CSV table of C-alpha atoms (C1' of nucleotides) in Angstrom, one decimal:
chain,number,residue,atom,x,y,z
A,1,UNK,CA,2.4,4.9,5.0
A,2,UNK,CA,1.3,1.5,4.2
A,3,UNK,CA,2.6,-1.7,2.9
A,4,UNK,CA,1.5,-5.0,4.4
A,5,UNK,CA,3.2,-4.6,7.8
A,6,UNK,CA,1.9,-1.1,8.3
A,7,UNK,CA,-1.6,-2.2,7.3
A,8,UNK,CA,-1.4,-5.1,9.7
A,9,UNK,CA,-0.2,-2.8,12.5
A,10,UNK,CA,-3.2,-0.5,11.9
A,11,UNK,CA,-5.5,-3.6,12.0
A,12,UNK,CA,-4.0,-4.8,15.3
A,13,UNK,CA,-4.6,-1.3,16.7
A,14,UNK,CA,-8.2,-1.1,15.5
A,15,UNK,CA,-8.9,-4.6,16.8
A,16,UNK,CA,-7.7,-3.6,20.2
A,17,UNK,CA,-9.7,-0.3,20.2
A,18,UNK,CA,-13.0,-0.8,18.3
A,19,UNK,CA,-13.9,-4.5,18.1
A,20,UNK,CA,-17.5,-5.2,19.2
A,21,UNK,CA,-18.3,-1.5,19.3
A,22,UNK,CA,-21.2,0.1,17.3
A,23,UNK,CA,-20.9,3.1,15.0
A,24,UNK,CA,-23.2,6.0,15.9
A,25,UNK,CA,-23.2,9.3,14.0
A,26,UNK,CA,-20.9,9.7,10.9
A,27,UNK,CA,-19.7,12.9,9.3
A,28,UNK,CA,-18.1,12.8,5.8
A,29,UNK,CA,-16.0,15.8,4.9
A,30,UNK,CA,-14.4,14.5,1.7
A,31,UNK,CA,-17.1,12.6,-0.2
A,32,UNK,CA,-14.9,11.4,-3.0
A,33,UNK,CA,-13.3,8.8,-0.7
A,34,UNK,CA,-16.5,6.6,-0.9
A,35,UNK,CA,-16.2,4.8,-4.2
A,36,UNK,CA,-19.0,2.3,-4.9
A,37,UNK,CA,-22.0,3.7,-3.0
A,38,UNK,CA,-23.7,7.1,-2.1
A,39,UNK,CA,-22.8,8.8,1.2
A,40,UNK,CA,-26.4,8.3,2.2
A,41,UNK,CA,-26.2,4.5,1.8
A,42,UNK,CA,-22.7,4.4,3.3
A,43,UNK,CA,-24.1,5.9,6.5
A,44,UNK,CA,-27.2,3.7,6.3
A,45,UNK,CA,-25.1,0.5,6.3
A,46,UNK,CA,-22.6,1.6,9.0
A,47,UNK,CA,-24.7,3.5,11.5
A,48,UNK,CA,-25.9,1.2,14.3
A,49,UNK,CA,-23.8,-1.7,13.0
A,50,UNK,CA,-21.4,-3.5,15.3
A,51,UNK,CA,-17.8,-4.4,14.2
A,52,UNK,CA,-17.5,-8.1,14.5
A,53,UNK,CA,-14.0,-8.6,13.0
A,54,UNK,CA,-11.3,-6.9,11.1
A,55,UNK,CA,-9.4,-8.7,8.4
A,56,UNK,CA,-6.8,-8.0,5.7
A,57,UNK,CA,-6.4,-8.9,2.1
A,58,UNK,CA,-3.2,-7.6,0.7
A,59,UNK,CA,-3.1,-4.0,1.7
A,60,UNK,CA,-6.9,-3.8,2.1
A,61,UNK,CA,-8.5,-3.4,5.6
A,62,UNK,CA,-11.9,-5.1,5.9
A,63,UNK,CA,-14.2,-4.3,8.7
A,64,UNK,CA,-16.9,-7.0,9.0
A,65,UNK,CA,-20.2,-5.7,10.5
A,66,UNK,CA,-23.0,-7.6,12.1
A,67,UNK,CA,-25.5,-6.7,9.3
A,68,UNK,CA,-23.7,-8.8,6.7
A,69,UNK,CA,-21.9,-5.9,5.3
A,70,UNK,CA,-18.2,-5.2,5.1
A,71,UNK,CA,-16.5,-1.8,5.0
A,72,UNK,CA,-13.3,-2.0,2.9
A,73,UNK,CA,-10.6,0.6,3.5
A,74,UNK,CA,-7.5,1.1,1.4
A,75,UNK,CA,-5.1,3.6,3.0
A,76,UNK,CA,-3.2,4.2,-0.3
A,77,UNK,CA,-0.3,6.6,0.5
A,78,UNK,CA,-1.4,8.5,3.6
A,79,UNK,CA,-4.7,7.3,5.0
A,80,UNK,CA,-4.6,7.3,8.9
A,81,UNK,CA,-7.0,6.4,11.7
A,82,UNK,CA,-7.2,8.2,15.0
A,83,UNK,CA,-9.1,7.3,18.1
A,84,UNK,CA,-10.0,9.9,20.7
A,85,UNK,CA,-12.3,10.5,23.5
A,86,UNK,CA,-15.4,12.2,22.3
A,87,UNK,CA,-14.9,15.9,21.6
A,88,UNK,CA,-11.1,15.6,21.9
A,89,UNK,CA,-10.3,15.2,18.2
A,90,UNK,CA,-10.0,18.4,16.3
A,91,UNK,CA,-11.3,18.3,12.8
A,92,UNK,CA,-8.7,19.7,10.3
A,93,UNK,CA,-8.4,20.1,6.6
A,94,UNK,CA,-7.2,16.5,6.2
A,95,UNK,CA,-10.1,15.0,8.1
A,96,UNK,CA,-12.0,12.8,5.6
A,97,UNK,CA,-14.5,11.3,8.0
A,98,UNK,CA,-15.4,11.2,11.7
A,99,UNK,CA,-17.3,8.3,13.2
A,100,UNK,CA,-18.9,8.4,16.7
A,101,UNK,CA,-18.6,5.1,18.5
A,102,UNK,CA,-20.9,3.8,21.3
A,103,UNK,CA,-18.2,3.9,24.0
A,104,UNK,CA,-17.9,7.7,24.0
A,105,UNK,CA,-15.0,7.7,21.6
A,106,UNK,CA,-14.5,8.8,18.0
A,107,UNK,CA,-12.8,7.2,15.1
A,108,UNK,CA,-11.4,9.8,12.7
A,109,UNK,CA,-9.9,9.1,9.3
A,110,UNK,CA,-7.4,11.6,7.8
A,111,UNK,CA,-5.8,11.5,4.3
A,112,UNK,CA,-3.4,14.3,3.3
A,113,UNK,CA,-3.2,13.3,-0.4
A,114,UNK,CA,-6.8,12.0,-0.7
A,115,UNK,CA,-6.0,8.8,-2.5
A,116,UNK,CA,-7.5,6.5,0.1
A,117,UNK,CA,-10.7,4.6,-0.7
A,118,UNK,CA,-13.8,3.3,1.1
A,119,UNK,CA,-16.1,0.7,-0.3
A,120,UNK,CA,-19.1,-1.2,1.0
A,121,UNK,CA,-19.8,-4.7,0.0
A,122,UNK,CA,-21.8,-7.7,1.2
A,123,UNK,CA,-19.4,-9.8,3.4
A,124,UNK,CA,-20.3,-12.9,1.5
A,125,UNK,CA,-19.3,-11.2,-1.8
A,126,UNK,CA,-15.9,-9.9,-0.5
A,127,UNK,CA,-13.9,-12.3,-2.7
A,128,UNK,CA,-15.8,-11.3,-5.8
A,129,UNK,CA,-15.2,-7.6,-5.2
A,130,UNK,CA,-13.0,-6.7,-8.2
A,131,UNK,CA,-9.9,-5.2,-6.6
A,132,UNK,CA,-9.7,-8.0,-4.0
A,133,UNK,CA,-10.6,-10.7,-6.5
A,134,UNK,CA,-7.5,-9.8,-8.5
A,135,UNK,CA,-5.1,-10.0,-5.6
A,136,UNK,CA,-2.7,-12.8,-5.2
A,137,UNK,CA,-1.7,-14.3,-1.8
A,138,UNK,CA,0.7,-12.4,0.4
A,139,UNK,CA,3.9,-14.0,1.7
A,140,UNK,CA,2.7,-14.3,5.3
A,141,UNK,CA,-0.4,-16.3,4.2
A,142,UNK,CA,0.1,-19.9,5.5
A,143,UNK,CA,-1.1,-21.3,2.2
A,144,UNK,CA,1.4,-19.2,0.1
A,145,UNK,CA,3.2,-21.5,-2.4
A,146,UNK,CA,6.4,-20.3,-4.0
A,147,UNK,CA,5.9,-22.7,-6.9
A,148,UNK,CA,2.9,-20.6,-7.9
A,149,UNK,CA,5.1,-17.5,-7.6
A,150,UNK,CA,7.6,-19.1,-9.8
A,151,UNK,CA,4.9,-20.0,-12.4
A,152,UNK,CA,3.8,-16.4,-12.5
A,153,UNK,CA,7.3,-14.9,-12.6
A,154,UNK,CA,8.4,-17.3,-15.3
A,155,UNK,CA,5.7,-15.8,-17.6
A,156,UNK,CA,6.5,-12.2,-16.9
A,157,UNK,CA,8.7,-9.9,-19.0
A,158,UNK,CA,8.7,-7.3,-16.3
A,159,UNK,CA,11.7,-6.4,-14.2
A,160,UNK,CA,11.6,-8.4,-11.0
A,161,UNK,CA,11.0,-5.3,-8.8
A,162,UNK,CA,8.0,-4.3,-10.9
A,163,UNK,CA,6.7,-7.9,-10.8
A,164,UNK,CA,6.9,-8.1,-7.0
A,165,UNK,CA,5.0,-4.8,-6.8
A,166,UNK,CA,2.3,-6.2,-8.9
A,167,UNK,CA,-0.4,-7.2,-6.4
A,168,UNK,CA,-1.9,-9.8,-8.9
A,169,UNK,CA,1.5,-11.7,-8.7
A,170,UNK,CA,2.1,-11.4,-5.0
A,171,UNK,CA,0.3,-9.0,-2.7
A,172,UNK,CA,1.3,-6.9,0.3
A,173,UNK,CA,4.7,-5.7,-0.9
A,174,UNK,CA,5.4,-2.0,-1.7
A,175,UNK,CA,8.3,0.1,-2.7
A,176,UNK,CA,10.2,-0.1,0.6
A,177,UNK,CA,10.1,-3.8,1.3
A,178,UNK,CA,10.6,-4.8,-2.3
A,179,UNK,CA,14.1,-3.1,-2.2
A,180,UNK,CA,14.8,-4.8,1.2
A,181,UNK,CA,13.7,-8.2,-0.1
A,182,UNK,CA,15.8,-8.0,-3.3
A,183,UNK,CA,18.8,-6.8,-1.4
A,184,UNK,CA,18.4,-9.8,1.0
A,185,UNK,CA,18.2,-12.3,-1.8
A,186,UNK,CA,21.0,-10.6,-3.8
A,187,UNK,CA,19.0,-10.1,-6.9
A,188,UNK,CA,19.3,-6.8,-8.9
A,189,UNK,CA,15.9,-5.1,-9.3
A,190,UNK,CA,16.3,-4.8,-13.1
A,191,UNK,CA,16.6,-8.6,-13.6
A,192,UNK,CA,13.8,-9.8,-15.9
A,193,UNK,CA,11.4,-11.8,-13.8
A,194,UNK,CA,11.2,-14.8,-16.1
A,195,UNK,CA,15.0,-15.4,-15.8
A,196,UNK,CA,14.7,-16.1,-12.1
A,197,UNK,CA,15.0,-19.9,-11.2
A,198,UNK,CA,12.8,-21.7,-8.8
A,199,UNK,CA,15.4,-21.9,-6.0
A,200,UNK,CA,15.6,-18.0,-6.1
A,201,UNK,CA,11.8,-17.8,-5.9
A,202,UNK,CA,11.9,-19.9,-2.8
A,203,UNK,CA,14.5,-17.4,-1.4
A,204,UNK,CA,12.3,-14.4,-2.4
A,205,UNK,CA,9.4,-16.0,-0.5
A,206,UNK,CA,11.5,-16.8,2.6
A,207,UNK,CA,13.0,-13.3,2.7
A,208,UNK,CA,9.6,-11.6,2.1
A,209,UNK,CA,8.0,-13.6,4.9
A,210,UNK,CA,10.8,-12.9,7.3
A,211,UNK,CA,11.1,-9.2,6.5
A,212,UNK,CA,7.4,-8.5,6.6
A,213,UNK,CA,6.9,-10.4,9.9
A,214,UNK,CA,9.9,-8.7,11.4
A,215,UNK,CA,8.6,-5.3,10.5
A,216,UNK,CA,5.2,-6.1,12.0
A,217,UNK,CA,7.0,-7.0,15.2
A,218,UNK,CA,8.5,-3.5,15.2
A,219,UNK,CA,5.2,-1.8,14.4
A,220,UNK,CA,6.1,-1.1,10.8
A,221,UNK,CA,8.3,1.5,9.1
A,222,UNK,CA,8.1,5.3,9.6
A,223,UNK,CA,9.7,7.3,6.9
A,224,UNK,CA,7.4,10.4,6.7
A,225,UNK,CA,4.0,9.9,8.1
A,226,UNK,CA,3.3,6.5,9.6
A,227,UNK,CA,2.2,7.4,13.0
A,228,UNK,CA,-1.1,7.6,14.8
A,229,UNK,CA,-2.3,8.1,18.3
A,230,UNK,CA,-2.8,5.1,20.6
A,231,UNK,CA,0.3,3.3,19.3
A,232,UNK,CA,3.9,4.0,19.3
A,233,UNK,CA,5.3,4.9,15.9
A,234,UNK,CA,6.9,2.1,14.1
A,235,UNK,CA,10.6,1.6,14.3
A,236,UNK,CA,11.5,-0.8,11.4
A,237,UNK,CA,13.2,2.1,9.6
A,238,UNK,CA,16.1,1.5,12.0
A,239,UNK,CA,16.5,-2.0,10.5
A,240,UNK,CA,16.3,-1.2,6.8
A,241,UNK,CA,19.3,-2.4,4.9
A,242,UNK,CA,19.0,-0.3,1.7
A,243,UNK,CA,15.8,1.6,1.3
A,244,UNK,CA,16.6,4.8,3.2
A,245,UNK,CA,18.4,7.8,1.8
A,246,UNK,CA,20.6,8.0,4.9
A,247,UNK,CA,22.2,4.7,4.1
A,248,UNK,CA,25.2,5.7,2.0
A,249,UNK,CA,27.1,2.5,1.8
A,250,UNK,CA,26.2,-1.2,1.7
A,251,UNK,CA,26.0,-2.7,5.1
A,252,UNK,CA,27.5,-5.9,3.8
A,253,UNK,CA,30.3,-4.9,1.4
A,254,UNK,CA,30.7,-1.1,1.9
A,255,UNK,CA,30.1,-0.4,-1.7
A,256,UNK,CA,28.2,2.9,-2.5
A,257,UNK,CA,24.4,2.3,-2.6
A,258,UNK,CA,23.0,3.4,-6.0
A,259,UNK,CA,19.7,5.2,-6.4
A,260,UNK,CA,18.1,4.4,-9.7
A,261,UNK,CA,14.6,4.4,-11.2
A,262,UNK,CA,12.9,1.2,-12.0
A,263,UNK,CA,9.6,1.7,-13.9
A,264,UNK,CA,9.5,5.2,-12.4
A,265,UNK,CA,9.9,4.1,-8.8
A,266,UNK,CA,12.9,5.3,-6.7
A,267,UNK,CA,15.1,2.2,-6.0
A,268,UNK,CA,18.0,1.6,-3.7
A,269,UNK,CA,20.4,-1.1,-4.8
A,270,UNK,CA,23.9,-2.4,-4.1
A,271,UNK,CA,25.3,-3.1,-7.6
A,272,UNK,CA,28.0,-5.3,-6.1
A,273,UNK,CA,25.9,-7.5,-3.9
A,274,UNK,CA,22.8,-7.7,-6.1
A,275,UNK,CA,23.4,-9.7,-9.3
A,276,UNK,CA,21.7,-9.0,-12.6
A,277,UNK,CA,20.7,-12.3,-14.2
B,1,DC,C1',10.3,27.0,-7.6
B,2,DA,C1',10.6,22.4,-9.3
B,3,DG,C1',10.7,17.8,-8.3
B,4,DC,C1',9.4,14.0,-5.6
B,5,DG,C1',6.6,10.3,-3.2
B,6,DT,C1',5.1,4.0,1.5
B,7,DG,C1',-0.2,3.0,-4.1
B,8,DT,C1',-3.3,1.9,-7.9
B,9,DT,C1',-5.7,2.4,-12.2
B,10,DG,C1',-6.9,3.4,-16.8
B,11,DA,C1',-5.5,5.0,-21.4
B,12,DG,C1',-2.7,4.2,-25.0
B,13,DG,C1',1.1,1.8,-27.3
B,14,DA,C1',3.5,-2.5,-28.8
C,1,DT,C1',-6.1,-9.9,-27.2
C,2,DT,C1',-2.6,-9.5,-24.0
C,3,DC,C1',1.1,-7.4,-21.9
C,4,DC,C1',3.5,-3.4,-20.5
C,5,DT,C1',4.5,1.6,-19.4
C,6,DC,C1',3.4,5.8,-17.7
C,7,DA,C1',0.6,9.8,-16.4
C,8,DA,C1',-2.8,11.0,-13.2
C,9,DC,C1',-4.8,11.4,-8.8
C,10,DA,C1',-3.6,15.7,-4.5
C,11,DC,C1',-0.8,17.8,-1.4
C,12,DG,C1',3.2,18.7,1.7
C,13,DC,C1',8.0,18.5,1.9
C,14,DT,C1',12.9,19.4,0.4
DNA sequence: CAGCGTGTTGAGGA
DNA sequence: TTCCTCAACACGCT
């Protein structure tokens, strides 16, 4: 499900539903999701704590609690939250965890492929938590600077698509939006990153920002599984220009859209519109 | 039945 | 050492 827009939509939903509530009982069905702490301590830190704020770093969701601790969630491929009235959620084989809240509702977490992660860290140490420490800024961050992006890309021998998926170069972008961004700026995904000039880096930044914000406005993209209760399913899939197997020809030049592999990732590209540098 | 996938990491190679 | 690639993670869908 999740790249930056989908993660932000999940956060917007959670903010509306669970801000200022307290966690009560917790059941963990798939223990391996909790990475850096025991189940016992995970429960100890979360039970009876109040959710003060929910923030995002790249694709990480960070729930800040009133005991100085933060619960960090990464949805990876298929992590999903569900909010229900108490006793109305039915536990199934994909249920990872079930949290009882102090307003007679429950927060459930499901993950079909079991790649999602939970971590617990002191809020003041969030930025030294290794996976977050390594993240670069995302394109909707006000302080994002495309000169910095240019500096990083100009040192990289990776293909531009691979570089833009590297969360230490720029965060928040995944396999769908990277294809959309590169189509928008007319750059072929196999272009070597260091060959891209500053002016194109500025365009990449502008496109990325516009596309990600636009997608958030449409509640994200639903290809297979991005849906959860309490919010209408995203609709940005209707606005995608290339990354969708139903798009057979280029919306700009009518050329056939190619499907290639770039570093093992399925990639949609218009060979006519997108220039290889 | 085989192949594929919206993400990330660690092992192994250059 | 540093940079890069690719398999692995786990499971449902085509």
